[in-house]
Short mmCIF file of C-alpha atoms in Angstrom, two decimals:
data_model
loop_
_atom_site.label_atom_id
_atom_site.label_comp_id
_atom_site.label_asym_id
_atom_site.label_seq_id
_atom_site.Cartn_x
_atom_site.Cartn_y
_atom_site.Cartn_z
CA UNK F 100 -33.93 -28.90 86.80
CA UNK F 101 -31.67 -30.00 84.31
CA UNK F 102 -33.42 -33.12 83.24
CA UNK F 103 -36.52 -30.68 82.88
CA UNK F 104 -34.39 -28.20 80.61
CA UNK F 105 -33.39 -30.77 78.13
CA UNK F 106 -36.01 -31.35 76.29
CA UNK F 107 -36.60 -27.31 75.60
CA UNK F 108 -32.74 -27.19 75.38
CA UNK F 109 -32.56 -29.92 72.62
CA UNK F 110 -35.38 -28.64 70.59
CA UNK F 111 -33.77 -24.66 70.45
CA UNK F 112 -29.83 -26.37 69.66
CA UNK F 113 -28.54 -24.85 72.49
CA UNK F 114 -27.36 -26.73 75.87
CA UNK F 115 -29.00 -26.85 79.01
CA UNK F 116 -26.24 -24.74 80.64
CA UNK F 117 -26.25 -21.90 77.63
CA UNK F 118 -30.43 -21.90 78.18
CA UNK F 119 -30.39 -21.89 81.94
CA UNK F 120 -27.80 -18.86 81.31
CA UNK F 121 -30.25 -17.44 78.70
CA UNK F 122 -33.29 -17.78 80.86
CA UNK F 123 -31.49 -15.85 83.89
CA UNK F 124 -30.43 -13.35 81.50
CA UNK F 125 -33.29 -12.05 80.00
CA UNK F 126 -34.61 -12.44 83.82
CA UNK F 127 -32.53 -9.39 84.84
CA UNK F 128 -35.16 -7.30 82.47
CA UNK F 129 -38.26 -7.74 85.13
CA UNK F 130 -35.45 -8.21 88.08
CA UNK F 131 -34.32 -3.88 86.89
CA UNK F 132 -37.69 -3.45 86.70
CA UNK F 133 -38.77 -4.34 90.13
CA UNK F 134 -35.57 -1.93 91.45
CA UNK F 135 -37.55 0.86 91.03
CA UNK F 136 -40.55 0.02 93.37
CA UNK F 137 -37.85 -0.91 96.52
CA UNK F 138 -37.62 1.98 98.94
CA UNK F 139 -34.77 3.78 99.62
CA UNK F 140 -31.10 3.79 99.26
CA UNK F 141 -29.78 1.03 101.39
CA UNK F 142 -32.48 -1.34 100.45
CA UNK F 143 -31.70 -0.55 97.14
CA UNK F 144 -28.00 -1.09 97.52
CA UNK F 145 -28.87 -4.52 98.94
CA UNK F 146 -31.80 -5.98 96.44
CA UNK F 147 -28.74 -4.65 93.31
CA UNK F 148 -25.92 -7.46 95.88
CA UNK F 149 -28.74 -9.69 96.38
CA UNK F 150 -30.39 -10.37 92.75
CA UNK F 151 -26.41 -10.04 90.75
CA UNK F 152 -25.65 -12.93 93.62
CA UNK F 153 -28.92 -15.06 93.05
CA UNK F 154 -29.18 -14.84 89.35
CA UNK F 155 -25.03 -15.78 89.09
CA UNK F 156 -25.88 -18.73 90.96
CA UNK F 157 -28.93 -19.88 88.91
CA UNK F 158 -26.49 -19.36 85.66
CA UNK F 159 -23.28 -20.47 87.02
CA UNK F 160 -23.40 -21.99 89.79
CA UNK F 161 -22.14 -21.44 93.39
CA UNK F 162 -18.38 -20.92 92.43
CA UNK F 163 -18.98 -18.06 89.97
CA UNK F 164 -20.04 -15.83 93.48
CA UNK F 165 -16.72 -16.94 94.74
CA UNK F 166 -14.22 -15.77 91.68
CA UNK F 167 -16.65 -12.58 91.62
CA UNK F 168 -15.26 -11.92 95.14
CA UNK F 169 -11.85 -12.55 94.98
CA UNK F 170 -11.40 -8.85 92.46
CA UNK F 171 -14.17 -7.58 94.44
CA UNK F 172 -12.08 -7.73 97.72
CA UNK F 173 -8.36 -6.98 95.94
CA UNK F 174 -10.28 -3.41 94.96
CA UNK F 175 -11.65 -2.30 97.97
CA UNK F 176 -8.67 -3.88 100.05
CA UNK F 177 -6.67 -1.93 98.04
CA UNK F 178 -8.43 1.11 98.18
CA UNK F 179 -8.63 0.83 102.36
CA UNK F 180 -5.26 0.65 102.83
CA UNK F 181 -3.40 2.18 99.67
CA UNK F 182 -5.27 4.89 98.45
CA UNK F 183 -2.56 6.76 96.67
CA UNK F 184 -1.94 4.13 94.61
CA UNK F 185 -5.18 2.05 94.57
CA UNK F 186 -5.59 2.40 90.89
CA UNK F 187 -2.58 1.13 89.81
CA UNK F 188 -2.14 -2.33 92.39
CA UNK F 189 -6.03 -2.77 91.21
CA UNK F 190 -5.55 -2.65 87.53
CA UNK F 191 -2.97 -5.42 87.79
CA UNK F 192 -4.20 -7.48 90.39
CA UNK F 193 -7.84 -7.68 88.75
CA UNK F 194 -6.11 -8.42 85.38
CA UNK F 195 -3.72 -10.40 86.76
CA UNK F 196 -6.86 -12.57 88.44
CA UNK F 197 -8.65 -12.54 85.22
CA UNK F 198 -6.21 -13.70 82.73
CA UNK F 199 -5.60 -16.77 85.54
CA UNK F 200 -9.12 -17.63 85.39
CA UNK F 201 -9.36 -17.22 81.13
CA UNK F 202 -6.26 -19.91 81.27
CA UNK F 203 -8.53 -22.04 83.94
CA UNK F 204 -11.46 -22.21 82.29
CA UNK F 205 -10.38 -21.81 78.48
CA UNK F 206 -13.39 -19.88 78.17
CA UNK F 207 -13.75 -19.41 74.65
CA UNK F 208 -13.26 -23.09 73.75
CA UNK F 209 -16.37 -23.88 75.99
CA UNK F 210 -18.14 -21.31 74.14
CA UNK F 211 -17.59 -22.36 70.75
CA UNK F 212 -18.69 -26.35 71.92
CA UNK F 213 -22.10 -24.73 73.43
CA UNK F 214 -20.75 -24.58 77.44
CA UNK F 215 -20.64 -21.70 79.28
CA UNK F 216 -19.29 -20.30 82.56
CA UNK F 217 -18.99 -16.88 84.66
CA UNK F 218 -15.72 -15.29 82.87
CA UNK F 219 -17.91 -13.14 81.14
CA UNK F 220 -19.35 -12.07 83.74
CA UNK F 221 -16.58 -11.71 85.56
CA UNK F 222 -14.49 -9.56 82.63
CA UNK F 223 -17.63 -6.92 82.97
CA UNK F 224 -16.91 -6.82 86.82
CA UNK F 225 -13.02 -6.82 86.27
CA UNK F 226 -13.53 -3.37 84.42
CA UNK F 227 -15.73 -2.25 86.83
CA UNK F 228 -13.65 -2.76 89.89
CA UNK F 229 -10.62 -1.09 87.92
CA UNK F 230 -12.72 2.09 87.35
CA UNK F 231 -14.27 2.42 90.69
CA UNK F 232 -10.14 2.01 92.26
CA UNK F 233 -9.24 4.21 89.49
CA UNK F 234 -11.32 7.14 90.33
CA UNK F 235 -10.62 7.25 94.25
CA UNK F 236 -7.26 7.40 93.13
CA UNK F 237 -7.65 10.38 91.12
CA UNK F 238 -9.69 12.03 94.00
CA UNK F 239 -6.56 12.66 95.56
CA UNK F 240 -5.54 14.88 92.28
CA UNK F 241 -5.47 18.75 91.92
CA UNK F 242 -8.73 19.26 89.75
CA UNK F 243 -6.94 21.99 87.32
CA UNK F 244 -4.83 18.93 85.94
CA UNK F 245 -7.65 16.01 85.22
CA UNK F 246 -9.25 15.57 82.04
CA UNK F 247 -13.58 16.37 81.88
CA UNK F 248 -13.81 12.56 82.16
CA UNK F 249 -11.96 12.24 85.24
CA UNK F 250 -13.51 15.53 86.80
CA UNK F 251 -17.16 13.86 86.53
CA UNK F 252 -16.21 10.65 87.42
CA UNK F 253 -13.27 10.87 90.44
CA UNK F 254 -14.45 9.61 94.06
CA UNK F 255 -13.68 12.17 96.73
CA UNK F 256 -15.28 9.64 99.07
CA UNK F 257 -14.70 5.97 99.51
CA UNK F 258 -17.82 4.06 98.87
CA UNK F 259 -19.38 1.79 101.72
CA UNK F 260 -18.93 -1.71 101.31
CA UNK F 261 -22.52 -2.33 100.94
CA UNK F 262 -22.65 0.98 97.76
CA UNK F 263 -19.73 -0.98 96.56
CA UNK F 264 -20.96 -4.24 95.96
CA UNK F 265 -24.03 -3.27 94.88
CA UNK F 266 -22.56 -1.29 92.20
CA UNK F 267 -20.13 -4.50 90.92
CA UNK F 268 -23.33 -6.85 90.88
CA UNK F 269 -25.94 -4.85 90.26
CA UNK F 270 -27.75 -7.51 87.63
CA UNK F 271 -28.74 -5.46 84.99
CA UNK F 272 -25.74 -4.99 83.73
CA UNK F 273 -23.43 -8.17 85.64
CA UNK F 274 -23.78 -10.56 82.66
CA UNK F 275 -22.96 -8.54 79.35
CA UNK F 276 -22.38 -4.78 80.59
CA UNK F 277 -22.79 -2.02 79.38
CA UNK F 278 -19.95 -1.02 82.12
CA UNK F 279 -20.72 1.93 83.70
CA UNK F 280 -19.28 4.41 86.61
CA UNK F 281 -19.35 4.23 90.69
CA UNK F 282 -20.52 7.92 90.91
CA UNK F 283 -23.22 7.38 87.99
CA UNK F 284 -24.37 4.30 90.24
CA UNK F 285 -24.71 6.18 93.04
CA UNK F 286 -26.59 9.17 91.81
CA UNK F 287 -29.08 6.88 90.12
CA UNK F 288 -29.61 5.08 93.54
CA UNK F 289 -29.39 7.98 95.70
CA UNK F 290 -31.99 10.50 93.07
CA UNK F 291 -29.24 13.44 92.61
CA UNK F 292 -27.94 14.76 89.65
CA UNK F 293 -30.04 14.08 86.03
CA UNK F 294 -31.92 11.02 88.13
CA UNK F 295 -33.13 13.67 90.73
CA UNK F 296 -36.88 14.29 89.40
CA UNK F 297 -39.80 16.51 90.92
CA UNK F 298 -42.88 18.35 89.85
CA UNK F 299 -40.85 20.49 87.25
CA UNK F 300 -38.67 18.06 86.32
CA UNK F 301 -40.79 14.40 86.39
CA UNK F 302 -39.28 10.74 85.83
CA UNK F 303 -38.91 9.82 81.97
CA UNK F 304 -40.81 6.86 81.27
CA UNK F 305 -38.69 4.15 80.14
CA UNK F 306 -41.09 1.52 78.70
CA UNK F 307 -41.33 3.06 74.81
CA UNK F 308 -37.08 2.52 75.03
CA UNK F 309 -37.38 -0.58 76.56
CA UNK F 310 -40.13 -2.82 73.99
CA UNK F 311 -37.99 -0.76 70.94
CA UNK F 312 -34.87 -2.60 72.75
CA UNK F 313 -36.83 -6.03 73.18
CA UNK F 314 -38.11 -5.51 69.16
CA UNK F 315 -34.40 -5.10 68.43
CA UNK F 316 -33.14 -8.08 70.12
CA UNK F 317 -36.16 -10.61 68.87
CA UNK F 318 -34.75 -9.50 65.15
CA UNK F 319 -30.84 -10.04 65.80
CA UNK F 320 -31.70 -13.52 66.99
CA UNK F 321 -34.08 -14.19 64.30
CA UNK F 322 -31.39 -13.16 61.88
CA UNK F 323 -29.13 -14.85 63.71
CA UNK F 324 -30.53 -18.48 63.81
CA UNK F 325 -31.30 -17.95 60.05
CA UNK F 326 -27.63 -17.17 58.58
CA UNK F 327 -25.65 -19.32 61.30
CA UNK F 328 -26.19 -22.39 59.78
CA UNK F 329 -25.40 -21.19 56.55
CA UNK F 330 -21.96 -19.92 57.48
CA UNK F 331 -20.17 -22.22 60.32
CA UNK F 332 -17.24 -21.32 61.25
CA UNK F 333 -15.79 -24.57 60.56
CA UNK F 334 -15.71 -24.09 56.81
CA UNK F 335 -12.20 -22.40 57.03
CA UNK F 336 -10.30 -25.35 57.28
CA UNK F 337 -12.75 -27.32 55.25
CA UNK F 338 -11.03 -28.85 52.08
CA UNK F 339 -13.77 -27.72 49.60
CA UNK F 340 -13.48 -23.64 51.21
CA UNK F 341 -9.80 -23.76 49.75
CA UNK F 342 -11.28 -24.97 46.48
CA UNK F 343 -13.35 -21.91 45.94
CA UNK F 344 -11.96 -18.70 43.95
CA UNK F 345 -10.62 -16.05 45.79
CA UNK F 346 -13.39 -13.60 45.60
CA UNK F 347 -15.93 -16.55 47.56
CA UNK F 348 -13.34 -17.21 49.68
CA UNK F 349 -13.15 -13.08 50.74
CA UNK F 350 -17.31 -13.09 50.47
CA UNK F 351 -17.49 -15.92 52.79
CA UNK F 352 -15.52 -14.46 55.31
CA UNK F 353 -17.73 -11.10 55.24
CA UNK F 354 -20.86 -12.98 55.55
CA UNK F 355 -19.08 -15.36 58.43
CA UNK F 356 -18.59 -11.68 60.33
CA UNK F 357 -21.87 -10.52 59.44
CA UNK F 358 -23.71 -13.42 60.68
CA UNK F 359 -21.36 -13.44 64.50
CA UNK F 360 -22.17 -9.85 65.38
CA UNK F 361 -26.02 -10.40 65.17
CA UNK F 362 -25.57 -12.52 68.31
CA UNK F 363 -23.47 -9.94 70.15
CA UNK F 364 -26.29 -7.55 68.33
CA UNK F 365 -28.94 -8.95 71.01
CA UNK F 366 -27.13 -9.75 73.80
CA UNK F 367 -26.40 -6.27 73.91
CA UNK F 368 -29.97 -5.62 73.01
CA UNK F 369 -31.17 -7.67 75.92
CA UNK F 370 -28.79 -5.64 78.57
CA UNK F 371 -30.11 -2.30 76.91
CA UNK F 372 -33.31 -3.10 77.73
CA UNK F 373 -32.48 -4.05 81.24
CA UNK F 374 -30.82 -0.89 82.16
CA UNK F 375 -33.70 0.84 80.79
CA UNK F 376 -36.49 -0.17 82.56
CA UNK F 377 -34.20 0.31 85.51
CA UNK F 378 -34.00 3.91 84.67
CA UNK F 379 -29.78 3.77 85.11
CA UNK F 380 -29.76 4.02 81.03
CA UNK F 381 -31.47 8.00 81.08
CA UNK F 382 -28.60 10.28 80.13
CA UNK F 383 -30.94 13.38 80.03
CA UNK F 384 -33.13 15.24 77.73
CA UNK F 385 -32.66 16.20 74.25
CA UNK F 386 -32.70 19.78 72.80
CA UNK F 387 -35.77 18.85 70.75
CA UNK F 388 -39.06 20.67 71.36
CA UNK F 389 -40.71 19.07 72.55
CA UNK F 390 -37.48 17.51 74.93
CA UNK F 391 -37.19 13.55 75.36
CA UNK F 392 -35.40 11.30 77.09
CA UNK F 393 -31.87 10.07 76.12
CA UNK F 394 -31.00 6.82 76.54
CA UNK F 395 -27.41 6.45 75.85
CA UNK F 396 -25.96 5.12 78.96
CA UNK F 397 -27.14 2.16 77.55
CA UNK F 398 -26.51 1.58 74.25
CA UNK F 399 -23.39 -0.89 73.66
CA UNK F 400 -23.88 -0.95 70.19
CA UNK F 401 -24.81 1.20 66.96
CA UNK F 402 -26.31 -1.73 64.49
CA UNK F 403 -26.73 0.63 61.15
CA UNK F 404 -23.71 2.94 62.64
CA UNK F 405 -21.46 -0.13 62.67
CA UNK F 406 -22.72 -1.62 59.55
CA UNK F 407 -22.22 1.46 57.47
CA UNK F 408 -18.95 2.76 59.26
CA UNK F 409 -17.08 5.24 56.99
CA UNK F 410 -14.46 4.52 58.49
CA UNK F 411 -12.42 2.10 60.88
CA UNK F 412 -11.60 4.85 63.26
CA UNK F 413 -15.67 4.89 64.19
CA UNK F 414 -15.98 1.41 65.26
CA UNK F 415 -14.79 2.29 68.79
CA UNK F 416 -17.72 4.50 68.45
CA UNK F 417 -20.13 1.86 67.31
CA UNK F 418 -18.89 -1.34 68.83
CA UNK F 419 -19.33 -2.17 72.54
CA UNK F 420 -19.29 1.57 72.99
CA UNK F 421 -18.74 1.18 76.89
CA UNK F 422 -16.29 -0.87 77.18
CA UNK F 423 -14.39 1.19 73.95
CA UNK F 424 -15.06 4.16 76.58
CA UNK F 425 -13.63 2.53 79.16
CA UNK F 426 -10.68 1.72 77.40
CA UNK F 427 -10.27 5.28 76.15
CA UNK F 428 -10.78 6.98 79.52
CA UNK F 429 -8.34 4.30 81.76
CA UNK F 430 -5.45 3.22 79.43
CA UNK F 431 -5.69 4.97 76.10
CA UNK F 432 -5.65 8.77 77.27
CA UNK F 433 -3.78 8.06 80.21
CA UNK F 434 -0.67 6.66 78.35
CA UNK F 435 -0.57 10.11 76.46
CA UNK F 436 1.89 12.70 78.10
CA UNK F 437 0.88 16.19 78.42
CA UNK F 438 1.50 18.65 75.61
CA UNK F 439 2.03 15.51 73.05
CA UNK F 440 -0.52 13.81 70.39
CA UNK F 441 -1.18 10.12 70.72
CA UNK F 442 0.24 8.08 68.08
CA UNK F 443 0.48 4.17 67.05
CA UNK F 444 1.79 2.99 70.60
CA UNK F 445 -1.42 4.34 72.57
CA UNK F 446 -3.23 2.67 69.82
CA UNK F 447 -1.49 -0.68 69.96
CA UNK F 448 -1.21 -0.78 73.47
CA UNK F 449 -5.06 -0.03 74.39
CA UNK F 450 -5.72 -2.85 71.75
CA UNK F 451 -3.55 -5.10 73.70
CA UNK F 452 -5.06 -4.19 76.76
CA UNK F 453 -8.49 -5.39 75.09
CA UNK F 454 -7.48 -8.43 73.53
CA UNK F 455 -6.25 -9.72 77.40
CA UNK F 456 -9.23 -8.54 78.98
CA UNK F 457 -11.18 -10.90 76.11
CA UNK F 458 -8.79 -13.91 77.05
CA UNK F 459 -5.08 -15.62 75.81
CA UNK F 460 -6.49 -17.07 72.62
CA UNK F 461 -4.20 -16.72 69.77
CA UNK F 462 -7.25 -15.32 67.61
CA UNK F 463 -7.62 -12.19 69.86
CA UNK F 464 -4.41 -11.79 70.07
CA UNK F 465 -4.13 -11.02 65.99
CA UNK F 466 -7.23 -9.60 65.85
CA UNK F 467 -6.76 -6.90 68.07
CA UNK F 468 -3.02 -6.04 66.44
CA UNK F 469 -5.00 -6.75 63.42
CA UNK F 470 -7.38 -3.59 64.69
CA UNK F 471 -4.39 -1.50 65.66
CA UNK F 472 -3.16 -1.89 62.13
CA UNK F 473 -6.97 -1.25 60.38
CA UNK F 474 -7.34 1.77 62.73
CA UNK F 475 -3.92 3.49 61.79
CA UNK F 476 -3.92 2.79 58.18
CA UNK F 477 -8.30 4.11 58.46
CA UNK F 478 -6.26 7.27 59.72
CA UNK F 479 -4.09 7.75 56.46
CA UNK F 480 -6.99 7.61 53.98
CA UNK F 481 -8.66 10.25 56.02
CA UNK F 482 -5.39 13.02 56.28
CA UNK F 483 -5.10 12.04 52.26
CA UNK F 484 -8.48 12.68 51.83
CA UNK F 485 -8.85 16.38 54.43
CA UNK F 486 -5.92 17.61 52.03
CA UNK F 487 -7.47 17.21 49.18
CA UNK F 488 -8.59 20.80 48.01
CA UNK F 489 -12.12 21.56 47.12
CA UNK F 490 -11.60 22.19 43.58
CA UNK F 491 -11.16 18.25 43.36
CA UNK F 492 -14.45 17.39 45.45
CA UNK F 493 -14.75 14.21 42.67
CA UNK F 494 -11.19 12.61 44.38
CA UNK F 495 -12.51 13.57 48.08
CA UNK F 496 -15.53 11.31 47.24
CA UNK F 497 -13.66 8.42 45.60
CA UNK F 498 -10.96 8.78 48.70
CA UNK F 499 -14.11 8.60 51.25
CA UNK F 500 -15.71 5.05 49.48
CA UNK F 501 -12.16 3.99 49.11
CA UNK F 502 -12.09 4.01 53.35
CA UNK F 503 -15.64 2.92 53.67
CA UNK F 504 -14.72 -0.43 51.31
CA UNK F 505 -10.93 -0.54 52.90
CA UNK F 506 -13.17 -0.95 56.18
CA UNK F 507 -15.60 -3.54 55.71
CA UNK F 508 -12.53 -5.50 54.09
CA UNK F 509 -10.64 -5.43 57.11
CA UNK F 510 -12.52 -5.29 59.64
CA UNK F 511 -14.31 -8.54 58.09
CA UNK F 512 -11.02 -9.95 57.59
CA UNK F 513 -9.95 -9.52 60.88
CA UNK F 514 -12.91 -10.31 63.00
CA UNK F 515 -12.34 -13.92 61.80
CA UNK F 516 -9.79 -14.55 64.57
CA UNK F 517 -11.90 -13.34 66.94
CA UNK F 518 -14.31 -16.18 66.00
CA UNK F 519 -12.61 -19.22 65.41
CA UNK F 520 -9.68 -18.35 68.35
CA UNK F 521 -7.04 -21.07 67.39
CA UNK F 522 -3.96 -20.08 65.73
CA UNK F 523 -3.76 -22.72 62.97
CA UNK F 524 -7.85 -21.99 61.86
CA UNK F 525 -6.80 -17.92 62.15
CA UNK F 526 -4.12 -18.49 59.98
CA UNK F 527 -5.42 -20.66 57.65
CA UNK F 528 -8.13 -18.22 57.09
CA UNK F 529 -6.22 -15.29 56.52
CA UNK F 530 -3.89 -17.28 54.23
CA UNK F 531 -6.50 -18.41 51.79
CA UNK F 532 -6.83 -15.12 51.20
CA UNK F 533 -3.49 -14.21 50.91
CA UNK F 534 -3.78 -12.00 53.85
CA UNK F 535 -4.75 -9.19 52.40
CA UNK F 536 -6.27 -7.59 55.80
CA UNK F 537 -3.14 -7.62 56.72
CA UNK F 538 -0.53 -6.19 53.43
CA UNK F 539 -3.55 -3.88 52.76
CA UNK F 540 -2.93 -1.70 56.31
CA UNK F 541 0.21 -2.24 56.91
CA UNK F 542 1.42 -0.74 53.16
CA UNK F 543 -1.14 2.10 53.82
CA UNK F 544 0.76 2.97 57.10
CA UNK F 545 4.32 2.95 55.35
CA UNK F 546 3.04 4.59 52.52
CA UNK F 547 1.41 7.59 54.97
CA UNK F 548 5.41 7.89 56.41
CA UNK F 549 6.59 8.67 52.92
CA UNK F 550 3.40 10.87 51.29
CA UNK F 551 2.46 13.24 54.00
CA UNK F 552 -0.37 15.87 52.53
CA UNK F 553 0.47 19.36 53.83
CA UNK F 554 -2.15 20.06 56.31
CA UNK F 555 -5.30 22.27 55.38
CA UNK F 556 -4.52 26.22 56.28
CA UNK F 557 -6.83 27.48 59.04
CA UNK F 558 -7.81 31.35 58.79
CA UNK F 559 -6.90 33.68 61.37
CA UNK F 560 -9.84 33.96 63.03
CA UNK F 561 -9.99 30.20 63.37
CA UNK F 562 -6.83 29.93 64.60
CA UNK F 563 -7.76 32.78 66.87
CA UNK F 564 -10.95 31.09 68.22
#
């Protein structure tokens, strides 16, 4: 099969192992689709096992079914026989089992010389195992002190083994996400809640979403193979890059960032349209008359939203919007103690939490502190600019393009160690621009501790409200 693959393989640029894993990938789109015509709920539980099982194998071989199970069986081992604190030993233990297998496999080198293996995959089923433990956990919870997140979401019930691993690899989303919840899995599966559909309320049909996703994802990889060759990622520690005035030097690394996220662009594409034409991406009807379907659930990216952002504290919003979800709902909110306001710590150590689950390099490391600094100093521009009173609308507006362009700076800046991973190339980088991502935040954050704009007064019958 591999001999067979070469020649297509060669004339693309890829390898055979990245096209194999291509192929299979943009497989899961008919694979979803044919979900829908198996008949009911166990044989629907066992075709989402069986096609995450034989479509890792075709990509990865047979190992990559093997490290899936390991976190798999930590989860639901954990979750038999220590339910009151199944969340907790899971979190750890399916970290703990990831971060082992990023130092195995030293993932992101392989990607960056055209290999590829299953810790992708198996980061999307990390987060997934975590939730599922998670939410039994917090089944055992009074419901007057949860948050609305983990009211919809907690698990009164432990899943069957069979709901379970249908729900880690179910294929459309086992590859690239978007992560989603157990109880979401099983309502889709089972026809209750927004899935359940009868004479009055029929079945959205997915396939308008679904070519609008596949449109999207042709373009990103048009644009894709167009810019990359234009803007390796080598050129940072090329002699002639250092040669170049400063204000090349900052364009180059904005149209280096640029050109990276139109991959990620349809990969995420790809997924979206997966889910869709599985039906597990309707969120419900608009208010519109007349009403159509959402598709939220799965959307993992904003393209124009991210592009524009006014502001760094959106990207979570914009940028692998699941997995920023998942993040806010299972470490971010749940580091913040009642009756206090999260500050820089929750920040940082969310951001942290990311950069392990994305692997050891040195290059996420800084990027996501990089973040946590971009985010918070995003956040000072914004209070400076809500004070400001309406008489001087003029300095509101110059305050708001002043974030937008402080944004695309850093975030352009920053993303660079996310791409190249090595310490010496994410240094060398940010030095030839005299790390100005970096002074830029940081003296906006200081500066916030020492001019602190009154807050804007609220009138009574706000307040009352």
């Amino acid at each position: 099969m591999g001999l067979e693959m070469e020649p297509l393989a060669a004339s693309i640029g890829i390898s055979v192992p990245v096209l194999r894993f291509l192929l299979c990938f943009v497989a899961t789109i008919p694979v979803s689709f044919l979900w829908r015509l198996v008949p009911g709920r166990l044989p629907k539980h066992l075709y989402s096992a069986l096609s995450g099982v034989l479509l890792s194998y075709l990509s990865f071989g047979f190992s990559s079914n093997l490290h899936f199970l390991v976190p798999m069986s930590l989860g639901y081992a954990s979750m038999l026989l220590f339910h009151r604190h199944c969340g907790f030993i899971t979190f750890f233990l399916g970290f703990g089992y990831l971060i082992g297998c990023h130092v195995y496999y030293m993932s992101g080198d392989a990607w960056k010389e055209g290999g590829i293996d299953a810790t992708g995959a198996l980061m999307v089923l990390t987060l997934k195992v975590i939730s599922c433990a998670i939410n039994y956990n917090d089944g055992l919870l009074k419901e007057e002190g949860l948050s609305e997140a983990q009211k919809k979401n907690r698990l009164i019930k432990l899943p069957s083994s069979i709901e379970y691993i249908g729900y880690c690899l179910c294929c459309g989303s086992h590859f690239a996400g978007p992560v989603y919840e157990m109880k979401d899995y099983l309502e889709w599966t089972e026809g209750n809640g927004i899935w359940k559909h009868d004479e009055q309320n029929p079945s959205p049909s997915p396939y308008f979403a679904t070519i609008r996703a596949l449109f999207q994802a042709a373009f990103c990889m048009g644009l894709y193979l167009y810019l990359v060759p234009q803007f390796p990622l080598s050129r940072f520690i090329d002699p002639v890059y250092l040669e170049w005035p400063f204000w090349k030097r900052l364009g180059y690394q904005y149209m280096a960032g640029f050109t990276a996220r139109w991959k990620y662009y349809f990969i995420w594409s790809i997924s979206e349209a997966a889910i869709i034409i599985s039906g597990l991406g309707f969120s419900g009807w608009t208010k519109s008359s007349p009403p159509k379907p959402s598709w939220d659930r799965a959307i993992n990216v904003d393209i124009i939203g991210l592009e524009l952002v006014k502001s760094a504290v959106e990207i979570p919003l914009k940028w692998n919007i699941q997995v920023s979800t998942w993040l806010r709902h299972y470490v971010y909110e749940r580091l913040v103690q009642k009756g206090k306001r999260p500050g820089f710590f929750q920040l940082l150590a969310t951001q942290t939490v990311s950069a392990v689950w994305h692997g050891l390099y040195p290059g996420y490391i800084i990027f996501f502190v990089q973040s946590a600094l971009m985010i918070a100093g995003s956040r000072v521009i914004y209070r400076w600019q809500v004070a400001v009173p309406p008489t001087l609308a003029f300095l509101k507006i110059i305050l708001g393009f002043f974030n937008f362009a402080y944004t695309v700076l850093v975030l352009n800046y920053s993303c660079v160690g996310f791409m190249v991973l090595s310490l010496h190339e994410t240094l060398a980088s940010y030095g030839s621009v005299y790390y100005i991502g970096t002074v830029i935040p940081v003296t906006l954050i200081l500066l916030g501790s020492i001019i602190k704009p009154a807050r804007p007064v609220r009138s009574k019958a706000r307040k009352e409200e």
